[in-house]
Amino acid sequence: MTVYSLPTLDYGYAALEPFISAEIMELHFSKHHQAYVTGANTALDKLAEARTSADYGTISKLEKDLAFNLGGHINHSIFWRNMSPDGGGQPTGPLATELDSTFGGWEAFQRSFSEVALSLQGSGWAVLAWDCLGGRLGLYQLYDQQNNLPAAQIPLLQLDMWEHAFYLQYRNVKADYVKAWWNVVNWDDVSQRLDRAHSLPTDLI
Ligand code: MN
């Protein structure tokens, strides 16, 4: 069963240079992201087999495998579109207004998001999300691919802080990676995600 598949990348592997190297992009997209896609489909297959054979004792492990791998697939799918060779600068329009009212201005948001990214312990993501219940933006540290994010948060902007995302180019200097990444953020994509999140029904929860 192939439910999930690798999305298309809207730009070439070298398109985000010098901020993110082609070597990182190729490995990250074609190997790491592909592994999450394969893992999510495999978990679904095994869950179906477990139900067919009434082997319910394996379900706990398989559901964990599904959460991790589907998390990886979703996170990376958003991450690629959050970036563009034409990115960088500052957001405008309703997104800028929302960031100002929630975080106290562009600089305060940028410093907060960077701090969320740089203070992660272990592997994870910095996430700007729309909270459907509160009707507000929020920042989260997403651990591994699936932990520490409440349900019904719609991801708008994600930064991959796993070592595979930066180590070949930035080694252990995470701060330089985060500083460079701001130059490729696709604010048009983030704004469109916020627009769509705003249109979600308010009685989802
Ligand atoms: Mn990654």
mmCIF file of C-alpha atoms and ligand atoms in Angstrom:
data_model
loop_
_atom_site.group_PDB
_atom_site.id
_atom_site.type_symbol
_atom_site.label_atom_id
_atom_site.label_comp_id
_atom_site.label_asym_id
_atom_site.label_seq_id
_atom_site.Cartn_x
_atom_site.Cartn_y
_atom_site.Cartn_z
ATOM 1 C CA MET A 1 0.000 0.000 0.000
ATOM 2 C CA THR A 2 1.470 3.348 -1.040
ATOM 3 C CA VAL A 3 -0.458 6.041 0.756
ATOM 4 C CA TYR A 4 2.395 8.502 1.063
ATOM 5 C CA SER A 5 4.862 9.629 -1.579
ATOM 6 C CA LEU A 6 7.795 11.998 -1.850
ATOM 7 C CA PRO A 7 6.567 15.425 -3.011
ATOM 8 C CA THR A 8 8.206 17.305 -5.838
ATOM 9 C CA LEU A 9 10.848 19.827 -4.896
ATOM 10 C CA ASP A 10 10.011 23.224 -6.407
ATOM 11 C CA TYR A 11 13.690 24.128 -6.934
ATOM 12 C CA GLY A 12 16.985 22.396 -7.672
ATOM 13 C CA TYR A 13 19.321 21.018 -5.035
ATOM 14 C CA ALA A 14 21.754 23.908 -5.543
ATOM 15 C CA ALA A 15 19.072 26.611 -5.568
ATOM 16 C CA LEU A 16 19.435 27.529 -1.898
ATOM 17 C CA GLU A 17 23.213 27.973 -2.038
ATOM 18 C CA PRO A 18 25.206 29.502 -0.454
ATOM 19 C CA PHE A 19 22.873 29.231 2.530
ATOM 20 C CA ILE A 20 22.166 25.503 2.237
ATOM 21 C CA SER A 21 24.522 23.412 0.136
ATOM 22 C CA ALA A 22 23.430 21.211 -2.757
ATOM 23 C CA GLU A 23 25.063 18.234 -1.038
ATOM 24 C CA ILE A 24 22.873 18.680 2.038
ATOM 25 C CA MET A 25 19.731 19.245 -0.022
ATOM 26 C CA GLU A 26 20.222 16.152 -2.180
ATOM 27 C CA LEU A 27 20.879 13.834 0.757
ATOM 28 C CA HIS A 28 18.187 15.427 2.880
ATOM 29 C CA PHE A 29 15.468 15.210 0.247
ATOM 30 C CA SER A 30 16.289 12.035 -1.670
ATOM 31 C CA LYS A 31 17.550 9.922 1.242
ATOM 32 C CA HIS A 32 16.259 11.223 4.568
ATOM 33 C CA HIS A 33 12.818 12.352 3.467
ATOM 34 C CA GLN A 34 12.401 9.256 1.299
ATOM 35 C CA ALA A 35 13.174 7.071 4.321
ATOM 36 C CA TYR A 36 10.310 8.678 6.278
ATOM 37 C CA VAL A 37 7.924 8.128 3.374
ATOM 38 C CA THR A 38 8.949 4.486 3.109
ATOM 39 C CA GLY A 39 8.740 4.054 6.867
ATOM 40 C CA ALA A 40 5.237 5.498 7.056
ATOM 41 C CA ASN A 41 3.958 3.245 4.257
ATOM 42 C CA THR A 42 5.665 0.221 5.828
ATOM 43 C CA ALA A 43 4.058 0.968 9.192
ATOM 44 C CA LEU A 44 0.628 1.107 7.535
ATOM 45 C CA ASP A 45 1.272 -2.221 5.785
ATOM 46 C CA LYS A 46 2.347 -3.876 9.012
ATOM 47 C CA LEU A 47 -0.632 -2.469 10.901
ATOM 48 C CA ALA A 48 -2.943 -3.930 8.280
ATOM 49 C CA GLU A 49 -1.173 -7.297 8.586
ATOM 50 C CA ALA A 50 -1.431 -7.161 12.377
ATOM 51 C CA ARG A 51 -5.177 -6.601 12.188
ATOM 52 C CA THR A 52 -5.607 -9.364 9.607
ATOM 53 C CA SER A 53 -3.763 -11.840 11.791
ATOM 54 C CA ALA A 54 -5.243 -10.477 15.047
ATOM 55 C CA ASP A 55 -1.691 -9.794 16.252
ATOM 56 C CA TYR A 56 -2.710 -6.816 18.374
ATOM 57 C CA GLY A 57 0.374 -7.060 20.588
ATOM 58 C CA THR A 58 2.463 -5.377 17.871
ATOM 59 C CA ILE A 59 0.171 -2.386 17.473
ATOM 60 C CA SER A 60 1.804 -0.192 20.116
ATOM 61 C CA LYS A 61 5.214 -0.380 18.409
ATOM 62 C CA LEU A 62 3.753 0.008 14.926
ATOM 63 C CA GLU A 63 1.725 3.075 15.884
ATOM 64 C CA LYS A 64 4.916 4.638 17.267
ATOM 65 C CA ASP A 65 6.676 3.825 13.982
ATOM 66 C CA LEU A 66 3.817 5.446 12.085
ATOM 67 C CA ALA A 67 3.854 8.594 14.226
ATOM 68 C CA PHE A 68 7.625 9.025 13.843
ATOM 69 C CA ASN A 69 7.758 8.386 10.102
ATOM 70 C CA LEU A 70 4.583 10.240 9.181
ATOM 71 C CA GLY A 71 5.813 13.092 11.348
ATOM 72 C CA GLY A 72 9.046 13.113 9.357
ATOM 73 C CA HIS A 73 7.167 13.080 6.062
ATOM 74 C CA ILE A 74 4.874 15.954 7.041
ATOM 75 C CA ASN A 75 7.644 18.041 8.613
ATOM 76 C CA HIS A 76 9.896 17.816 5.571
ATOM 77 C CA SER A 77 7.042 18.396 3.113
ATOM 78 C CA ILE A 78 6.342 21.710 4.857
ATOM 79 C CA PHE A 79 10.025 22.572 5.292
ATOM 80 C CA TRP A 80 10.827 22.387 1.542
ATOM 81 C CA ARG A 81 7.975 24.757 0.703
ATOM 82 C CA ASN A 82 8.885 27.061 3.566
ATOM 83 C CA MET A 83 12.072 27.795 1.635
ATOM 84 C CA SER A 84 12.748 29.441 -1.719
ATOM 85 C CA PRO A 85 15.730 30.775 -3.647
ATOM 86 C CA ASP A 86 13.715 34.030 -3.758
ATOM 87 C CA GLY A 87 13.124 33.984 -0.005
ATOM 88 C CA GLY A 88 14.400 36.062 2.872
ATOM 89 C CA GLY A 89 13.487 39.536 4.026
ATOM 90 C CA GLN A 90 10.534 40.139 6.278
ATOM 91 C CA PRO A 91 6.895 39.075 6.072
ATOM 92 C CA THR A 92 4.232 41.592 5.135
ATOM 93 C CA GLY A 93 0.449 41.818 5.301
ATOM 94 C CA PRO A 94 -1.699 39.885 7.792
ATOM 95 C CA LEU A 95 1.183 37.567 8.744
ATOM 96 C CA ALA A 96 3.334 40.525 9.761
ATOM 97 C CA THR A 97 0.443 42.009 11.735
ATOM 98 C CA GLU A 98 -0.159 38.696 13.505
ATOM 99 C CA LEU A 99 3.535 38.253 14.330
ATOM 100 C CA ASP A 100 3.647 41.795 15.709
ATOM 101 C CA SER A 101 0.618 41.344 17.944
ATOM 102 C CA THR A 102 1.690 37.920 19.232
ATOM 103 C CA PHE A 103 5.426 38.339 19.650
ATOM 104 C CA GLY A 104 5.869 42.092 19.898
ATOM 105 C CA GLY A 105 7.419 42.807 16.529
ATOM 106 C CA TRP A 106 9.537 41.260 13.807
ATOM 107 C CA GLU A 107 12.823 41.321 15.707
ATOM 108 C CA ALA A 108 11.268 39.806 18.821
ATOM 109 C CA PHE A 109 9.689 37.045 16.733
ATOM 110 C CA GLN A 110 12.917 36.316 14.870
ATOM 111 C CA ARG A 111 14.916 36.148 18.087
ATOM 112 C CA SER A 112 12.264 33.984 19.766
ATOM 113 C CA PHE A 113 12.090 31.534 16.870
ATOM 114 C CA SER A 114 15.890 31.342 16.691
ATOM 115 C CA GLU A 115 16.090 30.694 20.434
ATOM 116 C CA VAL A 116 13.494 27.920 20.144
ATOM 117 C CA ALA A 117 15.645 26.346 17.421
ATOM 118 C CA LEU A 118 19.015 26.764 19.111
ATOM 119 C CA SER A 119 17.937 25.562 22.561
ATOM 120 C CA LEU A 120 16.542 22.234 21.337
ATOM 121 C CA GLN A 121 18.115 19.350 23.209
ATOM 122 C CA GLY A 122 18.801 16.561 20.732
ATOM 123 C CA SER A 123 17.027 16.313 17.396
ATOM 124 C CA GLY A 124 13.942 18.285 16.516
ATOM 125 C CA TRP A 125 12.334 21.265 14.871
ATOM 126 C CA ALA A 126 11.424 24.858 15.620
ATOM 127 C CA VAL A 127 7.769 25.351 14.663
ATOM 128 C CA LEU A 128 5.558 28.395 14.215
ATOM 129 C CA ALA A 129 1.980 27.110 14.256
ATOM 130 C CA TRP A 130 -1.590 28.296 14.279
ATOM 131 C CA ASP A 131 -3.427 27.110 17.385
ATOM 132 C CA CYS A 132 -6.961 26.250 16.261
ATOM 133 C CA LEU A 133 -8.354 26.339 19.784
ATOM 134 C CA GLY A 134 -6.875 29.647 20.940
ATOM 135 C CA GLY A 135 -7.051 31.264 17.511
ATOM 136 C CA ARG A 136 -3.469 32.468 17.841
ATOM 137 C CA LEU A 137 0.084 31.837 16.738
ATOM 138 C CA GLY A 138 2.433 29.788 18.874
ATOM 139 C CA LEU A 139 6.056 28.655 18.903
ATOM 140 C CA TYR A 140 7.002 25.089 19.765
ATOM 141 C CA GLN A 141 9.995 22.832 20.085
ATOM 142 C CA LEU A 142 9.049 19.691 18.185
ATOM 143 C CA TYR A 143 11.237 16.832 19.425
ATOM 144 C CA ASP A 144 12.354 14.123 17.028
ATOM 145 C CA GLN A 145 9.584 14.177 14.389
ATOM 146 C CA GLN A 146 6.456 14.040 16.522
ATOM 147 C CA ASN A 147 6.849 14.953 20.193
ATOM 148 C CA ASN A 148 5.866 17.968 22.264
ATOM 149 C CA LEU A 149 3.364 19.458 19.811
ATOM 150 C CA PRO A 150 -0.260 19.611 21.020
ATOM 151 C CA ALA A 151 -2.957 18.376 18.645
ATOM 152 C CA ALA A 152 -4.674 20.824 16.301
ATOM 153 C CA GLN A 153 -1.662 23.069 15.767
ATOM 154 C CA ILE A 154 -1.388 23.871 12.068
ATOM 155 C CA PRO A 155 2.301 24.210 11.127
ATOM 156 C CA LEU A 156 3.128 27.395 9.242
ATOM 157 C CA LEU A 157 6.917 27.570 9.422
ATOM 158 C CA GLN A 158 9.320 24.818 10.397
ATOM 159 C CA LEU A 159 13.092 24.714 10.747
ATOM 160 C CA ASP A 160 14.841 21.351 10.757
ATOM 161 C CA MET A 161 17.422 21.242 13.568
ATOM 162 C CA TRP A 162 18.448 17.626 13.086
ATOM 163 C CA GLU A 163 22.192 17.408 12.465
ATOM 164 C CA HIS A 164 21.568 15.958 8.992
ATOM 165 C CA ALA A 165 20.082 19.347 8.051
ATOM 166 C CA PHE A 166 23.278 21.343 8.622
ATOM 167 C CA TYR A 167 26.289 19.362 9.783
ATOM 168 C CA LEU A 168 27.989 18.833 6.410
ATOM 169 C CA GLN A 169 28.130 22.601 5.903
ATOM 170 C CA TYR A 170 27.991 24.214 9.331
ATOM 171 C CA ARG A 171 29.494 21.461 11.528
ATOM 172 C CA ASN A 172 28.628 22.192 15.147
ATOM 173 C CA VAL A 173 27.907 25.913 14.666
ATOM 174 C CA LYS A 174 24.124 25.773 14.754
ATOM 175 C CA ALA A 175 23.793 29.538 15.140
ATOM 176 C CA ASP A 176 25.364 30.133 11.722
ATOM 177 C CA TYR A 177 22.925 27.680 10.132
ATOM 178 C CA VAL A 178 19.916 29.391 11.689
ATOM 179 C CA LYS A 179 21.231 32.839 10.726
ATOM 180 C CA ALA A 180 21.746 31.710 7.115
ATOM 181 C CA TRP A 181 18.352 30.005 6.933
ATOM 182 C CA TRP A 182 16.471 33.278 7.416
ATOM 183 C CA ASN A 183 17.758 34.261 3.956
ATOM 184 C CA VAL A 184 15.739 31.526 2.259
ATOM 185 C CA VAL A 185 12.457 31.655 4.195
ATOM 186 C CA ASN A 186 9.539 31.773 1.769
ATOM 187 C CA TRP A 187 7.210 34.253 3.459
ATOM 188 C CA ASP A 188 4.663 33.943 0.651
ATOM 189 C CA ASP A 189 4.264 30.266 1.523
ATOM 190 C CA VAL A 190 3.986 31.002 5.248
ATOM 191 C CA SER A 191 1.387 33.718 4.556
ATOM 192 C CA GLN A 192 -0.679 31.352 2.399
ATOM 193 C CA ARG A 193 -0.602 28.738 5.156
ATOM 194 C CA LEU A 194 -1.829 31.326 7.662
ATOM 195 C CA ASP A 195 -4.644 32.357 5.315
ATOM 196 C CA ARG A 196 -5.778 28.750 5.001
ATOM 197 C CA ALA A 197 -5.477 28.162 8.749
ATOM 198 C CA HIS A 198 -7.662 31.222 9.370
ATOM 199 C CA SER A 199 -10.390 29.673 7.229
ATOM 200 C CA LEU A 200 -10.567 26.453 9.267
ATOM 201 C CA PRO A 201 -13.822 25.935 11.161
ATOM 202 C CA THR A 202 -13.570 27.113 14.744
ATOM 203 C CA ASP A 203 -15.484 24.150 16.129
ATOM 204 C CA LEU A 204 -12.829 21.579 15.209
ATOM 205 C CA ILE A 205 -12.069 21.100 18.885
HETATM 206 MN MN MN B 1 15.446 16.480 8.182
#
